[in-house]
One Martini backbone bead per residue (centre of mass of N, CA, C, O) as a GRO file, in nm:
protein
  318
    1UNK     BB    1  -1.582   3.372   1.878
    2UNK     BB    2  -1.628   3.629   1.624
    3UNK     BB    3  -1.565   3.731   1.277
    4UNK     BB    4  -1.694   3.917   1.012
    5UNK     BB    5  -1.571   3.913   0.665
    6UNK     BB    6  -1.659   4.070   0.415
    7UNK     BB    7  -1.577   3.926   0.094
    8UNK     BB    8  -1.404   3.641   0.189
    9UNK     BB    9  -1.477   3.393  -0.004
   10UNK     BB   10  -1.239   3.501  -0.188
   11UNK     BB   11  -0.895   3.572  -0.193
   12UNK     BB   12  -0.742   3.553   0.063
   13UNK     BB   13  -0.410   3.728   0.169
   14UNK     BB   14  -0.402   3.754   0.480
   15UNK     BB   15  -0.272   3.800   0.811
   16UNK     BB   16  -0.494   3.817   1.054
   17UNK     BB   17  -0.306   3.756   1.335
   18UNK     BB   18  -0.058   3.948   1.350
   19UNK     BB   19  -0.188   4.177   1.546
   20UNK     BB   20  -0.214   3.945   1.793
   21UNK     BB   21   0.043   3.960   1.922
   22UNK     BB   22   0.067   3.865   2.252
   23UNK     BB   23  -0.248   3.817   2.251
   24UNK     BB   24  -0.553   3.770   2.329
   25UNK     BB   25  -0.852   3.619   2.187
   26UNK     BB   26  -1.064   3.833   2.209
   27UNK     BB   27  -1.346   3.971   2.102
   28UNK     BB   28  -1.216   4.249   2.042
   29UNK     BB   29  -0.983   4.145   1.870
   30UNK     BB   30  -1.155   4.013   1.647
   31UNK     BB   31  -1.322   4.266   1.562
   32UNK     BB   32  -1.054   4.414   1.445
   33UNK     BB   33  -1.069   4.208   1.198
   34UNK     BB   34  -1.078   4.357   0.923
   35UNK     BB   35  -1.067   4.393   0.595
   36UNK     BB   36  -0.845   4.611   0.587
   37UNK     BB   37  -0.635   4.456   0.760
   38UNK     BB   38  -0.608   4.215   0.576
   39UNK     BB   39  -0.533   4.379   0.298
   40UNK     BB   40  -0.258   4.510   0.383
   41UNK     BB   41  -0.128   4.259   0.323
   42UNK     BB   42   0.134   4.153   0.080
   43UNK     BB   43   0.175   3.872   0.193
   44UNK     BB   44   0.230   3.569   0.041
   45UNK     BB   45   0.135   3.237   0.082
   46UNK     BB   46   0.111   2.921   0.002
   47UNK     BB   47  -0.177   2.862   0.095
   48UNK     BB   48  -0.311   3.124  -0.013
   49UNK     BB   49  -0.225   3.085  -0.304
   50UNK     BB   50  -0.351   2.802  -0.359
   51UNK     BB   51  -0.652   2.922  -0.232
   52UNK     BB   52  -0.752   3.196  -0.364
   53UNK     BB   53  -1.005   3.045  -0.543
   54UNK     BB   54  -1.132   2.941  -0.282
   55UNK     BB   55  -1.381   2.872  -0.094
   56UNK     BB   56  -1.478   3.062   0.203
   57UNK     BB   57  -1.550   3.163   0.491
   58UNK     BB   58  -1.619   3.455   0.687
   59UNK     BB   59  -1.555   3.319   0.957
   60UNK     BB   60  -1.364   3.399   1.245
   61UNK     BB   61  -1.245   3.171   1.498
   62UNK     BB   62  -1.193   3.096   1.804
   63UNK     BB   63  -0.934   2.882   1.955
   64UNK     BB   64  -0.854   2.595   2.170
   65UNK     BB   65  -0.615   2.404   2.307
   66UNK     BB   66  -0.705   2.057   2.447
   67UNK     BB   67  -0.501   1.876   2.266
   68UNK     BB   68  -0.203   1.651   2.244
   69UNK     BB   69  -0.034   1.430   2.002
   70UNK     BB   70   0.136   1.160   1.877
   71UNK     BB   71   0.070   0.990   1.576
   72UNK     BB   72   0.371   1.014   1.486
   73UNK     BB   73   0.698   1.089   1.434
   74UNK     BB   74   0.572   1.346   1.227
   75UNK     BB   75   0.281   1.366   1.380
   76UNK     BB   76   0.044   1.598   1.507
   77UNK     BB   77  -0.227   1.605   1.730
   78UNK     BB   78  -0.522   1.813   1.745
   79UNK     BB   79  -0.735   1.973   1.985
   80UNK     BB   80  -1.023   2.186   1.932
   81UNK     BB   81  -1.199   2.456   2.067
   82UNK     BB   82  -1.521   2.580   1.924
   83UNK     BB   83  -1.764   2.786   2.048
   84UNK     BB   84  -1.861   2.897   1.791
   85UNK     BB   85  -2.174   2.859   1.631
   86UNK     BB   86  -2.079   2.972   1.337
   87UNK     BB   87  -1.907   2.720   1.329
   88UNK     BB   88  -1.857   2.521   1.031
   89UNK     BB   89  -1.850   2.196   0.849
   90UNK     BB   90  -1.733   1.979   0.599
   91UNK     BB   91  -1.644   1.689   0.500
   92UNK     BB   92  -1.295   1.771   0.392
   93UNK     BB   93  -1.222   2.026   0.506
   94UNK     BB   94  -1.053   2.328   0.587
   95UNK     BB   95  -0.815   2.547   0.759
   96UNK     BB   96  -0.744   2.846   0.853
   97UNK     BB   97  -0.436   2.915   1.046
   98UNK     BB   98  -0.414   3.133   1.322
   99UNK     BB   99  -0.119   3.289   1.475
  100UNK     BB  100   0.000   3.452   1.720
  101UNK     BB  101   0.299   3.598   1.583
  102UNK     BB  102   0.225   3.463   1.297
  103UNK     BB  103   0.221   3.559   0.960
  104UNK     BB  104   0.166   3.276   0.879
  105UNK     BB  105  -0.066   3.076   0.712
  106UNK     BB  106  -0.237   2.798   0.765
  107UNK     BB  107  -0.324   2.460   0.620
  108UNK     BB  108  -0.577   2.234   0.755
  109UNK     BB  109  -0.718   1.943   0.779
  110UNK     BB  110  -0.995   1.789   0.887
  111UNK     BB  111  -1.040   1.468   1.079
  112UNK     BB  112  -1.311   1.516   1.175
  113UNK     BB  113  -1.641   1.531   1.241
  114UNK     BB  114  -1.921   1.724   1.248
  115UNK     BB  115  -2.044   1.587   1.505
  116UNK     BB  116  -1.829   1.665   1.708
  117UNK     BB  117  -1.892   1.963   1.695
  118UNK     BB  118  -2.192   1.951   1.773
  119UNK     BB  119  -2.139   1.796   2.058
  120UNK     BB  120  -1.825   1.931   2.157
  121UNK     BB  121  -1.675   2.166   2.003
  122UNK     BB  122  -1.482   1.989   1.810
  123UNK     BB  123  -1.157   1.959   1.658
  124UNK     BB  124  -0.929   1.787   1.428
  125UNK     BB  125  -0.573   1.766   1.379
  126UNK     BB  126  -0.295   1.675   1.144
  127UNK     BB  127   0.059   1.755   1.167
  128UNK     BB  128   0.334   1.791   0.983
  129UNK     BB  129   0.665   1.811   0.987
  130UNK     BB  130   0.802   2.134   0.917
  131UNK     BB  131   0.940   2.459   0.818
  132UNK     BB  132   0.670   2.569   0.851
  133UNK     BB  133   0.565   2.787   1.079
  134UNK     BB  134   0.296   2.651   1.174
  135UNK     BB  135   0.420   2.366   1.215
  136UNK     BB  136   0.642   2.449   1.412
  137UNK     BB  137   0.454   2.557   1.630
  138UNK     BB  138   0.299   2.294   1.685
  139UNK     BB  139   0.564   2.122   1.761
  140UNK     BB  140   0.727   2.355   1.959
  141UNK     BB  141   0.489   2.567   2.106
  142UNK     BB  142   0.246   2.424   2.157
  143UNK     BB  143  -0.018   2.436   2.402
  144UNK     BB  144  -0.217   2.421   2.636
  145UNK     BB  145  -0.437   2.694   2.571
  146UNK     BB  146  -0.383   2.778   2.310
  147UNK     BB  147  -0.443   3.055   2.086
  148UNK     BB  148  -0.652   3.074   1.801
  149UNK     BB  149  -0.758   3.074   1.450
  150UNK     BB  150  -1.047   2.995   1.234
  151UNK     BB  151  -1.118   2.900   0.878
  152UNK     BB  152  -1.328   2.785   0.641
  153UNK     BB  153  -1.246   2.564   0.358
  154UNK     BB  154  -1.345   2.427   0.059
  155UNK     BB  155  -1.455   2.171  -0.208
  156UNK     BB  156  -1.374   1.913  -0.046
  157UNK     BB  157  -1.664   1.709  -0.010
  158UNK     BB  158  -1.912   1.538   0.212
  159UNK     BB  159  -2.281   1.627   0.172
  160UNK     BB  160  -2.537   1.459   0.218
  161UNK     BB  161  -2.873   1.414   0.174
  162UNK     BB  162  -3.135   1.226   0.270
  163UNK     BB  163  -3.257   1.211  -0.046
  164UNK     BB  164  -3.020   1.099  -0.162
  165UNK     BB  165  -2.846   0.893  -0.332
  166UNK     BB  166  -2.689   0.615  -0.299
  167UNK     BB  167  -2.334   0.574  -0.211
  168UNK     BB  168  -2.029   0.487  -0.288
  169UNK     BB  169  -1.693   0.469  -0.142
  170UNK     BB  170  -1.368   0.584  -0.258
  171UNK     BB  171  -1.062   0.602  -0.075
  172UNK     BB  172  -0.756   0.790  -0.158
  173UNK     BB  173  -0.443   0.771   0.019
  174UNK     BB  174  -0.152   0.987   0.103
  175UNK     BB  175  -0.045   1.014   0.387
  176UNK     BB  176  -0.178   1.314   0.504
  177UNK     BB  177  -0.428   1.267   0.306
  178UNK     BB  178  -0.614   1.131   0.526
  179UNK     BB  179  -0.762   1.357   0.673
  180UNK     BB  180  -1.022   1.419   0.493
  181UNK     BB  181  -1.097   1.111   0.467
  182UNK     BB  182  -1.156   1.064   0.766
  183UNK     BB  183  -1.386   1.261   0.784
  184UNK     BB  184  -1.560   1.114   0.576
  185UNK     BB  185  -1.569   0.842   0.716
  186UNK     BB  186  -1.693   0.940   0.983
  187UNK     BB  187  -1.946   1.059   0.857
  188UNK     BB  188  -2.052   0.799   0.729
  189UNK     BB  189  -2.080   0.651   1.000
  190UNK     BB  190  -2.282   0.842   1.127
  191UNK     BB  191  -2.501   0.799   0.911
  192UNK     BB  192  -2.530   0.494   0.954
  193UNK     BB  193  -2.613   0.497   1.249
  194UNK     BB  194  -2.865   0.668   1.213
  195UNK     BB  195  -3.009   0.475   1.021
  196UNK     BB  196  -3.000   0.221   1.208
  197UNK     BB  197  -3.148   0.363   1.462
  198UNK     BB  198  -3.402   0.531   1.292
  199UNK     BB  199  -3.451   0.511   0.964
  200UNK     BB  200  -3.299   0.777   0.906
  201UNK     BB  201  -3.157   0.929   0.649
  202UNK     BB  202  -2.876   0.857   0.503
  203UNK     BB  203  -2.778   0.608   0.259
  204UNK     BB  204  -2.506   0.426   0.267
  205UNK     BB  205  -2.282   0.253   0.124
  206UNK     BB  206  -1.995   0.150   0.048
  207UNK     BB  207  -1.655   0.136   0.196
  208UNK     BB  208  -1.325   0.219   0.054
  209UNK     BB  209  -0.989   0.203   0.174
  210UNK     BB  210  -0.689   0.357   0.040
  211UNK     BB  211  -0.362   0.338   0.205
  212UNK     BB  212  -0.048   0.523   0.187
  213UNK     BB  213   0.287   0.449   0.312
  214UNK     BB  214   0.598   0.381   0.407
  215UNK     BB  215   0.491   0.284   0.697
  216UNK     BB  216   0.325   0.190   0.980
  217UNK     BB  217   0.408   0.449   1.148
  218UNK     BB  218   0.274   0.639   0.900
  219UNK     BB  219   0.002   0.525   0.969
  220UNK     BB  220  -0.275   0.687   1.028
  221UNK     BB  221  -0.537   0.595   1.227
  222UNK     BB  222  -0.554   0.287   1.272
  223UNK     BB  223  -0.567   0.324   1.588
  224UNK     BB  224  -0.615   0.366   1.926
  225UNK     BB  225  -0.337   0.515   2.109
  226UNK     BB  226  -0.516   0.727   2.252
  227UNK     BB  227  -0.728   0.962   2.443
  228UNK     BB  228  -0.780   1.203   2.243
  229UNK     BB  229  -1.004   1.080   2.092
  230UNK     BB  230  -1.363   1.065   2.018
  231UNK     BB  231  -1.295   0.880   1.771
  232UNK     BB  232  -1.285   0.643   1.553
  233UNK     BB  233  -1.082   0.446   1.376
  234UNK     BB  234  -1.025   0.252   1.116
  235UNK     BB  235  -1.030  -0.042   1.249
  236UNK     BB  236  -1.277   0.012   1.425
  237UNK     BB  237  -1.489   0.049   1.187
  238UNK     BB  238  -1.431  -0.215   1.044
  239UNK     BB  239  -1.517  -0.393   1.289
  240UNK     BB  240  -1.807  -0.273   1.324
  241UNK     BB  241  -1.844  -0.265   0.973
  242UNK     BB  242  -1.770  -0.519   0.767
  243UNK     BB  243  -2.016  -0.488   0.552
  244UNK     BB  244  -1.931  -0.170   0.481
  245UNK     BB  245  -1.613  -0.174   0.564
  246UNK     BB  246  -1.290  -0.127   0.399
  247UNK     BB  247  -0.927  -0.197   0.399
  248UNK     BB  248  -0.609  -0.081   0.242
  249UNK     BB  249  -0.274  -0.111   0.353
  250UNK     BB  250   0.011   0.064   0.237
  251UNK     BB  251   0.363  -0.022   0.194
  252UNK     BB  252   0.689   0.097   0.056
  253UNK     BB  253   0.919   0.094   0.331
  254UNK     BB  254   0.938  -0.174   0.486
  255UNK     BB  255   1.169  -0.301   0.764
  256UNK     BB  256   0.962  -0.432   0.949
  257UNK     BB  257   0.760  -0.609   1.125
  258UNK     BB  258   0.434  -0.687   1.113
  259UNK     BB  259   0.180  -0.678   1.297
  260UNK     BB  260  -0.078  -0.890   1.363
  261UNK     BB  261  -0.317  -0.675   1.357
  262UNK     BB  262  -0.224  -0.559   1.059
  263UNK     BB  263  -0.169  -0.784   0.845
  264UNK     BB  264  -0.461  -0.818   0.703
  265UNK     BB  265  -0.425  -0.500   0.576
  266UNK     BB  266  -0.148  -0.547   0.439
  267UNK     BB  267   0.040  -0.400   0.161
  268UNK     BB  268   0.304  -0.429  -0.045
  269UNK     BB  269   0.301  -0.139  -0.194
  270UNK     BB  270   0.130   0.017  -0.412
  271UNK     BB  271  -0.133   0.142  -0.539
  272UNK     BB  272  -0.348   0.014  -0.781
  273UNK     BB  273  -0.546   0.035  -1.058
  274UNK     BB  274  -0.691  -0.238  -1.025
  275UNK     BB  275  -0.811  -0.196  -0.744
  276UNK     BB  276  -0.988   0.043  -0.837
  277UNK     BB  277  -1.141  -0.077  -1.082
  278UNK     BB  278  -1.301  -0.295  -0.907
  279UNK     BB  279  -1.491  -0.026  -0.793
  280UNK     BB  280  -1.645   0.040  -1.040
  281UNK     BB  281  -1.942   0.251  -1.055
  282UNK     BB  282  -2.234   0.440  -1.082
  283UNK     BB  283  -2.241   0.456  -0.739
  284UNK     BB  284  -1.946   0.584  -0.734
  285UNK     BB  285  -1.723   0.765  -0.526
  286UNK     BB  286  -1.416   0.959  -0.561
  287UNK     BB  287  -1.149   1.010  -0.320
  288UNK     BB  288  -0.851   1.222  -0.339
  289UNK     BB  289  -0.540   1.227  -0.126
  290UNK     BB  290  -0.216   1.361  -0.212
  291UNK     BB  291   0.026   1.359  -0.393
  292UNK     BB  292   0.020   1.480  -0.706
  293UNK     BB  293   0.100   1.222  -0.866
  294UNK     BB  294  -0.121   1.046  -0.743
  295UNK     BB  295  -0.368   1.218  -0.811
  296UNK     BB  296  -0.325   1.225  -1.116
  297UNK     BB  297  -0.323   0.926  -1.176
  298UNK     BB  298  -0.613   0.845  -1.065
  299UNK     BB  299  -0.784   1.051  -1.215
  300UNK     BB  300  -0.698   0.953  -1.503
  301UNK     BB  301  -0.777   0.656  -1.474
  302UNK     BB  302  -1.079   0.707  -1.424
  303UNK     BB  303  -1.138   0.859  -1.684
  304UNK     BB  304  -1.036   0.620  -1.872
  305UNK     BB  305  -1.281   0.442  -1.724
  306UNK     BB  306  -1.549   0.631  -1.738
  307UNK     BB  307  -1.559   0.824  -1.510
  308UNK     BB  308  -1.720   1.070  -1.399
  309UNK     BB  309  -1.607   1.372  -1.304
  310UNK     BB  310  -1.831   1.411  -1.071
  311UNK     BB  311  -1.697   1.131  -0.927
  312UNK     BB  312  -1.422   1.309  -0.900
  313UNK     BB  313  -1.231   1.379  -0.608
  314UNK     BB  314  -0.972   1.629  -0.533
  315UNK     BB  315  -0.666   1.689  -0.331
  316UNK     BB  316  -0.402   1.930  -0.335
  317UNK     BB  317  -0.156   1.977  -0.070
  318UNK     BB  318   0.154   2.040  -0.217
   0.00000   0.00000   0.00000
């Protein structure tokens, strides 16, 4: 189920699903979400303001919640089924998240890979608890079979073509900034499996993930803790492809003993510029997502180390 809203590639500022309050998102309901109804709303929200100049798809697609679990004490993971074949995304992109009855539009990065959508018509999101209405709804009101709508946006993505030159990836994440980077990691793993199994497709180089959080309980997607996900998490893919993928998990306020299975990967303290500089090469792309001070720091450090700007990609999500 989808509606195409012409002209909304940039600068959408309306709460598309406000008029769908207390109603099912049937095909006829979605079709009524025309450009004029979107633009009637004068209320700008933080996500829409921040991304007003960012390219987004025209298609708004209905989605149904088909799984939910606590990923950490403060983060809930959602699995959504998006049956609409017109809905697609690139690894690293986010969705505008429309909730019937909630006038504020959410913005959440997809943490699953494009292949999961292709094979299962599923996407996954991980949303931190805040007092922002969409996040509150996800944590307090969302249930199985809840109906929402989603639209893809964002220019932070990894989408290599089969004939492109092989690149190494360095992924630098802070907190829930891991979401788009996990999508990129999972996509890179899918590409590597395809190449290994068929001899065709894009040849990925090495992948190094640097990920920082307050403590190990707030390190998301460390390993598969529930049956919710269809896809392997960080330590699973590191174990599967140790010659290809490595990770360094940083904790800044750890107060309890680190479990034995995590200990080999854990470093106490923040990610340092030296760690990142050790991986600079002309074949390496850097993707950064985290709090603005962290993103600013590493992007400037890389530029000062003469990494080409086109090899530095970052997403400021707060």
